[in-house]
Coordinates of C-alpha atoms and ligand atoms in Angstrom, one line a residue:
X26 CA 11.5 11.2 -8.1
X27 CA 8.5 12.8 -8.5
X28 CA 8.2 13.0 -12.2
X29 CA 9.1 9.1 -12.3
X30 CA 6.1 8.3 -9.8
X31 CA 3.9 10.4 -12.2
X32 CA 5.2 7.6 -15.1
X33 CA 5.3 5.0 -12.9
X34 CA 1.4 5.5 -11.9
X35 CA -0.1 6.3 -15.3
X36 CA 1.4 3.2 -17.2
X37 CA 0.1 0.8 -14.4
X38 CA -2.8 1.8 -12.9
X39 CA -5.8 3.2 -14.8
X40 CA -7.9 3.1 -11.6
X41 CA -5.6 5.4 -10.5
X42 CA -6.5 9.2 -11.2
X43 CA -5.6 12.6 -11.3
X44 CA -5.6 12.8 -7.6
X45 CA -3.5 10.0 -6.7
X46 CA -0.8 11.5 -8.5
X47 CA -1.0 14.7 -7.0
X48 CA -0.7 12.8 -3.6
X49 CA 2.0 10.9 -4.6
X50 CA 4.1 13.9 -5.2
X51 CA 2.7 15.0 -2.8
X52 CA 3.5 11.7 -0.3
X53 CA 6.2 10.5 -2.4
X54 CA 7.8 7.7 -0.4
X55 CA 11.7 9.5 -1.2
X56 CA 10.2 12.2 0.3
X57 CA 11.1 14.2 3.6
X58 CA 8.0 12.5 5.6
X59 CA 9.9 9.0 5.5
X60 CA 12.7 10.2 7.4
X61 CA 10.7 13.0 9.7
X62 CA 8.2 10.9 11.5
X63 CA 6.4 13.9 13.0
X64 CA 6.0 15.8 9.7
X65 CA 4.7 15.6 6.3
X66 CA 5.5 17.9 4.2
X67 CA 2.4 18.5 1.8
X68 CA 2.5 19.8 -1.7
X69 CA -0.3 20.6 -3.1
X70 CA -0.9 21.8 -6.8
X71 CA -4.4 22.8 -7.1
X72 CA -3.2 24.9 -10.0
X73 CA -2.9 21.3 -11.5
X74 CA -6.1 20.6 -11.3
X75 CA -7.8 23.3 -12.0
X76 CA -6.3 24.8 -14.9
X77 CA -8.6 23.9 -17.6
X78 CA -7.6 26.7 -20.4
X79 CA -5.1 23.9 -22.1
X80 CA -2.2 25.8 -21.6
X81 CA 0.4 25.0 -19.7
X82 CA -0.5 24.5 -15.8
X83 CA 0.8 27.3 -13.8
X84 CA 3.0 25.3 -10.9
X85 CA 4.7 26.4 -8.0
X86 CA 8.1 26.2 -9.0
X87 CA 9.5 29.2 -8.9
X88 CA 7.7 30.2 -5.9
X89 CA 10.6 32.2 -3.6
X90 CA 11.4 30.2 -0.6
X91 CA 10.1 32.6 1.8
X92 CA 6.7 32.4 0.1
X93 CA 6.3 28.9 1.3
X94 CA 3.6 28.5 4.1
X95 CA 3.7 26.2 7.1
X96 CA 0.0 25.4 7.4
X97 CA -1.0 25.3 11.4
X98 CA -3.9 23.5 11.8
X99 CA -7.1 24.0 14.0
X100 CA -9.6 22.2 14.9
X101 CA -11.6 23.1 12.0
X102 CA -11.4 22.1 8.3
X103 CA -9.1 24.8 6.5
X104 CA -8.6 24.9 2.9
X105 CA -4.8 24.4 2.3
X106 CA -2.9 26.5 0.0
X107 CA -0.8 25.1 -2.9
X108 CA 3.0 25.1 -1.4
X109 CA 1.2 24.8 2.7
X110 CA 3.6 22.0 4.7
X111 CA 1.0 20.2 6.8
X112 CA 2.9 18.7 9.8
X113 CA 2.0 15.3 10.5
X114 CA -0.6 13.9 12.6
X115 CA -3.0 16.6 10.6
X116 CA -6.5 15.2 9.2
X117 CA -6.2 16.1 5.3
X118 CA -9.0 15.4 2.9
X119 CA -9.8 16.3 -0.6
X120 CA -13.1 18.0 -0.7
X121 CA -15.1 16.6 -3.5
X122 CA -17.2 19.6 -4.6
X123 CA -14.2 22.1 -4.8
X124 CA -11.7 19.9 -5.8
X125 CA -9.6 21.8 -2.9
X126 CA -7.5 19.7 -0.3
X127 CA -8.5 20.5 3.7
X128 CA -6.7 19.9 7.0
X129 CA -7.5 20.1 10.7
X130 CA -5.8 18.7 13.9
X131 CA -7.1 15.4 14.8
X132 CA -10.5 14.7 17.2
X133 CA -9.6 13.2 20.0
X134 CA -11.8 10.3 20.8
X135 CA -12.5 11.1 23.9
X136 CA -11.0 13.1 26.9
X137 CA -10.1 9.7 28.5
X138 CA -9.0 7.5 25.6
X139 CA -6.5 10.6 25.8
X140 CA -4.9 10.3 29.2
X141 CA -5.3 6.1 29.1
X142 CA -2.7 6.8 25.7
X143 CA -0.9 9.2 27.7
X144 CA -0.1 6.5 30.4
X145 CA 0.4 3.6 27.4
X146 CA 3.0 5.8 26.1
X147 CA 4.9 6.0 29.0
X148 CA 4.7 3.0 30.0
X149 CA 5.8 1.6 26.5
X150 CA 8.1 4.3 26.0
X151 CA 7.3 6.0 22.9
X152 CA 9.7 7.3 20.9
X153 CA 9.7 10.7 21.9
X154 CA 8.1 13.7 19.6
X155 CA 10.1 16.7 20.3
X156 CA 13.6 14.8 19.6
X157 CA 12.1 14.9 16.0
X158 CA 10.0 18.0 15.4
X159 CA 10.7 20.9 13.1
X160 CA 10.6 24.3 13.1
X161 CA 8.6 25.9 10.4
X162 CA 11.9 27.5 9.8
X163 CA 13.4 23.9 9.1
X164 CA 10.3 23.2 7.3
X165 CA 10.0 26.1 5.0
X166 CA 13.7 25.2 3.8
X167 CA 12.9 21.4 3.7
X168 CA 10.0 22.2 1.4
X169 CA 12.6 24.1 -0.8
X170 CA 14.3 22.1 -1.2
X171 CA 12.0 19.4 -2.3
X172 CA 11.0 21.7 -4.9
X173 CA 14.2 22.8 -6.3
X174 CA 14.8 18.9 -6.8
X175 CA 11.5 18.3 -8.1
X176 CA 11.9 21.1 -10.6
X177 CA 15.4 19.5 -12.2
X178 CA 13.8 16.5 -12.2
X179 CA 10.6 17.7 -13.8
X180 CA 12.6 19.6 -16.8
X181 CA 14.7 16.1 -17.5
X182 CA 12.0 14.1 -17.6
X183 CA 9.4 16.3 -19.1
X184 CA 10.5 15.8 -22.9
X185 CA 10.5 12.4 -22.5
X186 CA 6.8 12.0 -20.6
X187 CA 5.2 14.1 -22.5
X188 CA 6.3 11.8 -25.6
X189 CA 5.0 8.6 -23.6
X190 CA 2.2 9.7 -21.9
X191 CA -0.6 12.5 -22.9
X192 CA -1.0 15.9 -21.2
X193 CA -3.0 16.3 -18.0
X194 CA -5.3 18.1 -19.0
X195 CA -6.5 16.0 -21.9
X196 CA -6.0 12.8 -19.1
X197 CA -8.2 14.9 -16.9
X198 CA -11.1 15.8 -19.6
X199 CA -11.3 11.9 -20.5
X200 CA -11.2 11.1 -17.0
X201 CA -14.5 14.0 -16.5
X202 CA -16.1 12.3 -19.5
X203 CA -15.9 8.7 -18.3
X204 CA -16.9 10.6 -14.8
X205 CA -14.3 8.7 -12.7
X206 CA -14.0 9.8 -9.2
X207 CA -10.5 10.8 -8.0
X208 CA -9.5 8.9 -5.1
X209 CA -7.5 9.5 -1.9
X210 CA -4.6 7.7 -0.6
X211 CA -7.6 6.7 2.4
X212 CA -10.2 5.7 0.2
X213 CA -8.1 3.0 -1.8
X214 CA -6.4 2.0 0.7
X215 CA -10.3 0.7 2.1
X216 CA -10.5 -0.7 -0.7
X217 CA -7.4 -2.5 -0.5
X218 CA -7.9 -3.7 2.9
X219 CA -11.3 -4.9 2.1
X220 CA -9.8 -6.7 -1.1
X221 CA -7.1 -8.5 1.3
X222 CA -9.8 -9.4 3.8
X223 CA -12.4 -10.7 0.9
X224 CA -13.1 -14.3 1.3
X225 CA -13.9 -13.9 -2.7
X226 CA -10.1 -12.6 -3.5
X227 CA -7.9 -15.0 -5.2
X228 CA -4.6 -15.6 -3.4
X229 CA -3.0 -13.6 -6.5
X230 CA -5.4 -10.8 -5.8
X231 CA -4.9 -10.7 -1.8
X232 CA -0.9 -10.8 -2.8
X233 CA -1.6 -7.7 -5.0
X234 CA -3.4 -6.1 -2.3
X235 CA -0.8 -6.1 0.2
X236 CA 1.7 -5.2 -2.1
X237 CA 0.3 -1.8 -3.3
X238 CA -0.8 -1.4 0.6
X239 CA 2.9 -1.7 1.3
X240 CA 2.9 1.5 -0.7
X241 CA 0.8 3.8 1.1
X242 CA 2.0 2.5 4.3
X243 CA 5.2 3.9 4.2
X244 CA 3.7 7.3 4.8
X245 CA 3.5 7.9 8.8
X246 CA -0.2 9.9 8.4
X247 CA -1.8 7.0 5.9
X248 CA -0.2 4.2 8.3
X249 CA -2.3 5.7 11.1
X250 CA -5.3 5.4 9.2
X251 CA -4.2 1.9 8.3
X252 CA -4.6 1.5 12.3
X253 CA -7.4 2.9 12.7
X254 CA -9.3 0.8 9.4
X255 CA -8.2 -2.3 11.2
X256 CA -5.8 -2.9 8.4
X257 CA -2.8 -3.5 10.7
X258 CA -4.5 -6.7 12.7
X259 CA -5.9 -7.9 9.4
X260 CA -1.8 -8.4 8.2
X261 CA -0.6 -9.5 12.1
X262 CA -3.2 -12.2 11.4
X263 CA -1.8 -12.5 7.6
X264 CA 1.2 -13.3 9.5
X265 CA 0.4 -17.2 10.6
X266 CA -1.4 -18.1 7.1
X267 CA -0.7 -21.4 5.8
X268 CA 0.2 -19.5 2.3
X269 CA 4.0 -18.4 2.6
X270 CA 3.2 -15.6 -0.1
X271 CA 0.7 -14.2 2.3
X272 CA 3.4 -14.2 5.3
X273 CA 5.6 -12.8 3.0
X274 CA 3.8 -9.6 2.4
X275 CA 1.9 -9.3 5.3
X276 CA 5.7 -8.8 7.0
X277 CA 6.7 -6.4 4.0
X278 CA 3.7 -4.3 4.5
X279 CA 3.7 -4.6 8.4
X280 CA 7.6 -3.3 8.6
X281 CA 6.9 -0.3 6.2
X282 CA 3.8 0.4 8.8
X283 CA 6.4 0.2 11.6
X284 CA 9.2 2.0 10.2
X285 CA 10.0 5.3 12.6
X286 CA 5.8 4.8 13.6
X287 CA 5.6 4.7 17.1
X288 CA 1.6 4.4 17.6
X289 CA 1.7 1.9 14.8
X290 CA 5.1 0.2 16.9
X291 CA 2.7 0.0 19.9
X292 CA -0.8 -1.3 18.3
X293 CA 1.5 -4.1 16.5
X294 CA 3.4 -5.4 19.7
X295 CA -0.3 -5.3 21.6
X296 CA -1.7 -7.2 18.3
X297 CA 1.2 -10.0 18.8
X298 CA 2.8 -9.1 16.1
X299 CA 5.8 -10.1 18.0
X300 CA 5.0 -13.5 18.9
X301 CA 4.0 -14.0 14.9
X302 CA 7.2 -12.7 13.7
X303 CA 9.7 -15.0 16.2
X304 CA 7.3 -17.9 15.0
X305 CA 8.4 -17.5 11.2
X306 CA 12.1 -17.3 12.1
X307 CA 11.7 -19.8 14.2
X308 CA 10.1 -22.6 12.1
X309 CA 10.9 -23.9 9.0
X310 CA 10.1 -21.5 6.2
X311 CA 11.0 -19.8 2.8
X312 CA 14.1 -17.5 3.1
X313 CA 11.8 -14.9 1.2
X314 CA 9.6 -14.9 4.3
X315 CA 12.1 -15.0 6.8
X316 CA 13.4 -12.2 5.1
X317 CA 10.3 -9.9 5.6
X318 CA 9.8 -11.3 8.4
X319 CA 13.3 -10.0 10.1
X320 CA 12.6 -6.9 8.1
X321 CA 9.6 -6.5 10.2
X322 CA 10.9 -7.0 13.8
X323 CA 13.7 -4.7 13.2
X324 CA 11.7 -2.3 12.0
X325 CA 9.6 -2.9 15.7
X326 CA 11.8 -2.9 17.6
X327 CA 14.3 -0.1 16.4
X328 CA 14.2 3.0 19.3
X329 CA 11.1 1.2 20.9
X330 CA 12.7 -0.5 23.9
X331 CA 9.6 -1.9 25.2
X332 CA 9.8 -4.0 22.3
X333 CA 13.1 -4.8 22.6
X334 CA 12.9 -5.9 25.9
X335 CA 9.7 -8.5 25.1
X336 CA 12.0 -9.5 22.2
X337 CA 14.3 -10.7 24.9
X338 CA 11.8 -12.2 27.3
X339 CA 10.1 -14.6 24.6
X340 CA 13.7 -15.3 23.4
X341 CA 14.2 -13.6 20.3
X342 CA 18.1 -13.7 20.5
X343 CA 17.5 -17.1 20.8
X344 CA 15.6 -17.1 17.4
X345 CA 18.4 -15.4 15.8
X346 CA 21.2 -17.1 16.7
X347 CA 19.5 -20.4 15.3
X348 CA 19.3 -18.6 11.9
X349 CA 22.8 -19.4 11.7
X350 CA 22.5 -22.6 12.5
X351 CA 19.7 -23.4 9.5
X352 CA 20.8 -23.8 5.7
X353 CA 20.6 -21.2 2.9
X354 CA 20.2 -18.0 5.3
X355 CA 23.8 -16.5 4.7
X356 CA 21.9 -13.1 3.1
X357 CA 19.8 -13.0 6.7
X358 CA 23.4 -13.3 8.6
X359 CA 24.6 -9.7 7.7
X360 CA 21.3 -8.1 8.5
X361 CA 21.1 -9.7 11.9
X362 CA 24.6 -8.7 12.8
X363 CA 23.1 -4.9 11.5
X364 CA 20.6 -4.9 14.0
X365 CA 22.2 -6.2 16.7
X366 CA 25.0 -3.3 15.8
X367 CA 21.6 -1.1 15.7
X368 CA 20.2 -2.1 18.8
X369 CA 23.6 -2.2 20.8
X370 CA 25.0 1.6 19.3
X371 CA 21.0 2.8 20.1
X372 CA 21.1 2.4 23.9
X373 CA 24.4 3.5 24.0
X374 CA 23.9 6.9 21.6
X375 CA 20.8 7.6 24.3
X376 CA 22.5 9.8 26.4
X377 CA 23.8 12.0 24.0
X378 CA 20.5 12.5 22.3
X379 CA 18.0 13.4 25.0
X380 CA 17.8 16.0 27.9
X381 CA 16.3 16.7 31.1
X382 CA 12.9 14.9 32.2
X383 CA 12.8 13.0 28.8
X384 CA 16.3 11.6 29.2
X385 CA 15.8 9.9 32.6
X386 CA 12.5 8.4 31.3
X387 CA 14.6 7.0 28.3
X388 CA 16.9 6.0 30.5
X389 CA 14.8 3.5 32.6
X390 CA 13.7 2.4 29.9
X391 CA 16.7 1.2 28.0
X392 CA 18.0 -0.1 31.5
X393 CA 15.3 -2.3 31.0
X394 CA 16.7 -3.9 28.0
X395 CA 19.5 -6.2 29.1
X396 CA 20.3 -7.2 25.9
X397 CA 24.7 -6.6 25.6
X398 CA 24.3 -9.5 28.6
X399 CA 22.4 -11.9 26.6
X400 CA 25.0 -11.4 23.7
X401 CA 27.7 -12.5 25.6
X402 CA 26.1 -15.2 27.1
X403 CA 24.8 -16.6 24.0
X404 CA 28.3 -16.5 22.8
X405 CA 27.2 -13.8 20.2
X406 CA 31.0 -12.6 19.7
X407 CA 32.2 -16.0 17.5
X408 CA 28.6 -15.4 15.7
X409 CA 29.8 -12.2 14.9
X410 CA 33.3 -12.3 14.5
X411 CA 33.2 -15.7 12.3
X412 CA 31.5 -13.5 9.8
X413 CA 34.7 -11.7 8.6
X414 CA 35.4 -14.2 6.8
X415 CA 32.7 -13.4 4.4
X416 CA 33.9 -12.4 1.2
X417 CA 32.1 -8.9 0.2
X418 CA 33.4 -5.8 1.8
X419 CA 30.3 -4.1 2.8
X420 CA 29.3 -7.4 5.1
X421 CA 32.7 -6.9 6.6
X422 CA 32.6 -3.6 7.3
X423 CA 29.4 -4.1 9.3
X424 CA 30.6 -7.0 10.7
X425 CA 34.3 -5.1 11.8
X426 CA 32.0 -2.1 13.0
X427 CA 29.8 -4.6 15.5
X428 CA 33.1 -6.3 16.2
X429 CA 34.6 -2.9 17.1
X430 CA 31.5 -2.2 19.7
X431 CA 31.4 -6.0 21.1
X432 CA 34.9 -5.4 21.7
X433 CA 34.5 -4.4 25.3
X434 CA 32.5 -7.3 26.4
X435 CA 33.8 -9.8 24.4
X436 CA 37.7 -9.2 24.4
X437 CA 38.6 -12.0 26.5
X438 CA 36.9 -14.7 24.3
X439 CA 38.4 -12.8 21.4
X440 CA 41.8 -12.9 22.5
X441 CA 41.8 -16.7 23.0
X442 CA 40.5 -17.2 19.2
X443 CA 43.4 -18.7 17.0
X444 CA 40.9 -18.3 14.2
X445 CA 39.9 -14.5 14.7
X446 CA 43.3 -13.5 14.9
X447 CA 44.6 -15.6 11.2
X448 CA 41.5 -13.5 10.0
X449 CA 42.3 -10.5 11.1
X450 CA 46.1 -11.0 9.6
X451 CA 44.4 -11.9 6.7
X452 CA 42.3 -8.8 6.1
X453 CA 44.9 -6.4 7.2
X454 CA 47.1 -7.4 4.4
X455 CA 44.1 -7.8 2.1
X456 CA 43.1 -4.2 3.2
X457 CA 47.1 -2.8 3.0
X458 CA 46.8 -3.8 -0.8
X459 CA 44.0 -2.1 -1.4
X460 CA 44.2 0.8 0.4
X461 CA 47.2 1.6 -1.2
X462 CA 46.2 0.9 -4.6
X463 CA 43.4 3.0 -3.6
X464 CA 46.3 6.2 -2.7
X465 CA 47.7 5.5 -5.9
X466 CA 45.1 6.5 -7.7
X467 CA 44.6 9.5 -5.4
X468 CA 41.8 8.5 -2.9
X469 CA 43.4 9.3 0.3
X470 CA 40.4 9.3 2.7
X471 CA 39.1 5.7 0.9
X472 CA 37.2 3.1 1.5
X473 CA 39.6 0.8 2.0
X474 CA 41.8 2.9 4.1
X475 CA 38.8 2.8 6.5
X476 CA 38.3 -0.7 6.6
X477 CA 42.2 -1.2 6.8
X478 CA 41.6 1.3 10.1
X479 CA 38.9 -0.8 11.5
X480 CA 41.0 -4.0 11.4
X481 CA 43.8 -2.3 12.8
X482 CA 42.2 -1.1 16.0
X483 CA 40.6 -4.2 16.6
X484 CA 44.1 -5.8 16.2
X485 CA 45.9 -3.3 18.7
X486 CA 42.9 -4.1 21.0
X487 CA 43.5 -7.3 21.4
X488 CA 47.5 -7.4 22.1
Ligands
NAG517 C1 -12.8 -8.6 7.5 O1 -13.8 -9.5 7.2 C2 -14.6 -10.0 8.3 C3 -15.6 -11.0 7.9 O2 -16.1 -10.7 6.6 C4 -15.3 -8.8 8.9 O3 -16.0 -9.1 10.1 C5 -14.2 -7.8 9.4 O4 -14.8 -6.6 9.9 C6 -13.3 -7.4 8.2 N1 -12.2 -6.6 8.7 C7 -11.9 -5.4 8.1 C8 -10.8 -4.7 8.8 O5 -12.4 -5.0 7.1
NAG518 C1 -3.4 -17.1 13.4 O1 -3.3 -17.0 14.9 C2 -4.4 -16.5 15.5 C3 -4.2 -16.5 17.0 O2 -2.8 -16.6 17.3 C4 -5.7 -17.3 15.2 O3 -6.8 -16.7 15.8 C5 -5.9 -17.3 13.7 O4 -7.0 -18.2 13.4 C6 -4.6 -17.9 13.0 N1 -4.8 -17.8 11.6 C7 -4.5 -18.8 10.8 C8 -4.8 -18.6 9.3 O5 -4.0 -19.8 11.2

């Protein structure tokens, strides 16, 4: 992954230098910090850098495990240490005279911006921190591991880059001689923002601009700073242009902010993001946009259930359902079903997931969201269950899984349906034949034995 960002970045982007690709391994979007929305893990290879003998750069791969640092932040700027993991919500900047990379813990504005956020997030229900934290035992091994990989994939690729690309030394020394300055992930994504929000910029050049902004967004720490550069109302407002490319990636770059970001969740619902996002699927528009678009409220409303519960207010289901009234959005079908099935298992996973104080508060919230009612009464379960009827197997298997939980709210509109229960025969013989082609050839725990399963229950249910 790593080395293929490294390729990926030098054959397209001159302006992008030595620094950038550090970051990038260091905030490569594969990495742990997509997943782990309250830690970054931080790699840093100074050695890299610095190494200006020509010979090959001393890196950190074999480093033993245990000599990996978690890097605990103070208020003050601390130089970080090739190897340090940085957890997230850390200030880190390159300092331009020594070349090294520094972190501290955040300023708070000020002592009651603090307590208002405090409130906000209760009141909005923030997806809670400590459900997702790591130890710095967790994060030493994490950070491992991401080496080990990174090491395997260096030695494959290494051959082959070095015959494509020149060494980084010699990049660095041309880079020196036409005295370029290395970049951070911050500063270009100013640049970037400003570029999107030029009145000068071609359409082709504000498309380009959101597109490599999608990029750095997808990192929880830079999608902060998006925030806080006014990036994230610049592409709410991108939302309702008259130019459907524009709508298009302002969603794509707005759902990578919002993915498992709760701050950025909150500033986009109170920037109407909402309302912008219902418009699109609402109206008459490209399926590319729509697309995004439905990319984007899942991705604000997943485990945020203030959201969720707005979504119902201004009648979001609604929206949805009439996507399967309109022509030519079949491919939007599946993922609808997927986040309904998302939303549904979410509130009902909630107990299992939380404790004490935190669990209650949860709780509330999620009582708040009366959304399994609105499914029913919108007749969601013949939305839903005419979809087996689709031919791949993967939509089916979502489709049997949401089937599976509707189940207990919609059995008795089920068990009237002629047409479900032909389908169901259908698939069950479709599913025998496969499943036991699939034994013959030695898969007993298969794919198709699982479907078959799914059907099966569903069947039994409904006797
Ligand atoms: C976008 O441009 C407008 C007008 O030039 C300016 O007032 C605003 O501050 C800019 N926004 C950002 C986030 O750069
Ligand atoms: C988008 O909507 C906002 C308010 O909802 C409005 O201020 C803005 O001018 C609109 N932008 C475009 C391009 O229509």
């Amino acid at each position: 992954v790593a080395m293929s960002h490294w390729a990926g970045l030098l054959s397209t982007a001159a302006k992008v230098i030595l620094l950038v690709l550090v970051v990038s391994v260091v905030f490569s979007r594969s990495s742990l910090s997509d997943r782990v929305p309250e830690f970054a893990l931080t790699k840093i290879e100074e050695s890299d850098i610095k190494d200006d003998s020509g010979k090959e750069p001393v890196t950190e791969d074999d480093a033993d495990p245990e000599d990996l640092e978690v890097f605990y932040p103070t208020h003050q700027w601390q130089t970080l240490r090739p190897g340090n993991a940085v957890p997230a919500g850390s200030h880190v900047r390159l300092n331009l005279q020594t070349g090294e990379r520094e972190a501290k813990l955040p300023d708070s504005e000020n002592g009651k911006s603090d307590t208002r956020e405090e409130r906000r997030r209760k009141r909005l229900g923030k997806v809670d921190v400590d459900s997702n934290s790591f130890t710095s035992q967790e994060l030493k091994k994490a950070l491992a591991k991401m080496k080990e990989s990174e090491k395997a994939e260096r030695k494959a690729h290494e051959e082959e880059v070095r015959k494509k690309f020149r060494p980084i030394e010699q990049l660095k020394e041309e880079f020196e001689k036409l005295n370029v300055k290395m970049e951070t992930d911050y500063e270009i994504m100013v640049k970037l923002i400003s570029k999107f929000n030029s009145s000068a910029s071609t359409l082709d050049e504000k498309v380009a601009a959101l597109y490599d902004l999608e990029y750095y967004v997808h990192q929880v720490d830079n999608a902060k700073d998006f925030l806080s550069m006014g990036g994230l109302q610049l592409v709410i407002d991108g939302l309702n242009s008259t130019e459907a490319a524009l709508k298009e990636h302002a969603a794509f770059v707005l759902g990578a902010a919002l993915s498992s970001n709760p701050k950025v969740q909150i500033e986009a619902i109170e920037g109407g993001a909402l309302q912008k996002l219902l418009v699109i699927l609402a109206t008459d528009q490209p399926l590319a946009v729509k697309k995004k678009a439905l990319f984007a409220l899942s991705s604000m409303l997943r485990h945020f259930p203030y959201a969720q519960q707005q979504f119902l207010k201004l009648g979001g289901l609604q929206v949805l359902r009439s996507l399967f009234r309109q022509k030519g959005m079949e491919t939007l079908y599946v993922r609808v079903v997927t986040l309904l099935y998302d939303l549904i298992m979410e509130k009902m996973l909630l107990e299992d997931s939380l404790h004490g104080d935190q669990m209650e508060e949860r709780i509330q919230q999620y009582r708040q969201v009366k959304l399994v009612p609105a499914v029913v009464e919108q007749d969601w379960c013949v939305v839903v269950s005419n979809l087996l009827a689709m031919p791949e197997h993967d939509t089916r298997e979502k489709v049997l899984k949401t089937v599976g939980v509707l189940m207990a709210f919609c059995k008795e509109r089920y068990r009237g349906d002629q047409a479900l229960s032909s389908t169901l025969s259908l698939l069950r013989s479709e599913y025998e034949e496969l499943a036991a082609e699939e034994q013959r050839e030695g898969d007993k725990d298969g794919y198709f034995k699982e479907l078959l399963g799914s059907v099966n229950t569903i069947i039994q249910e409904l006797r």
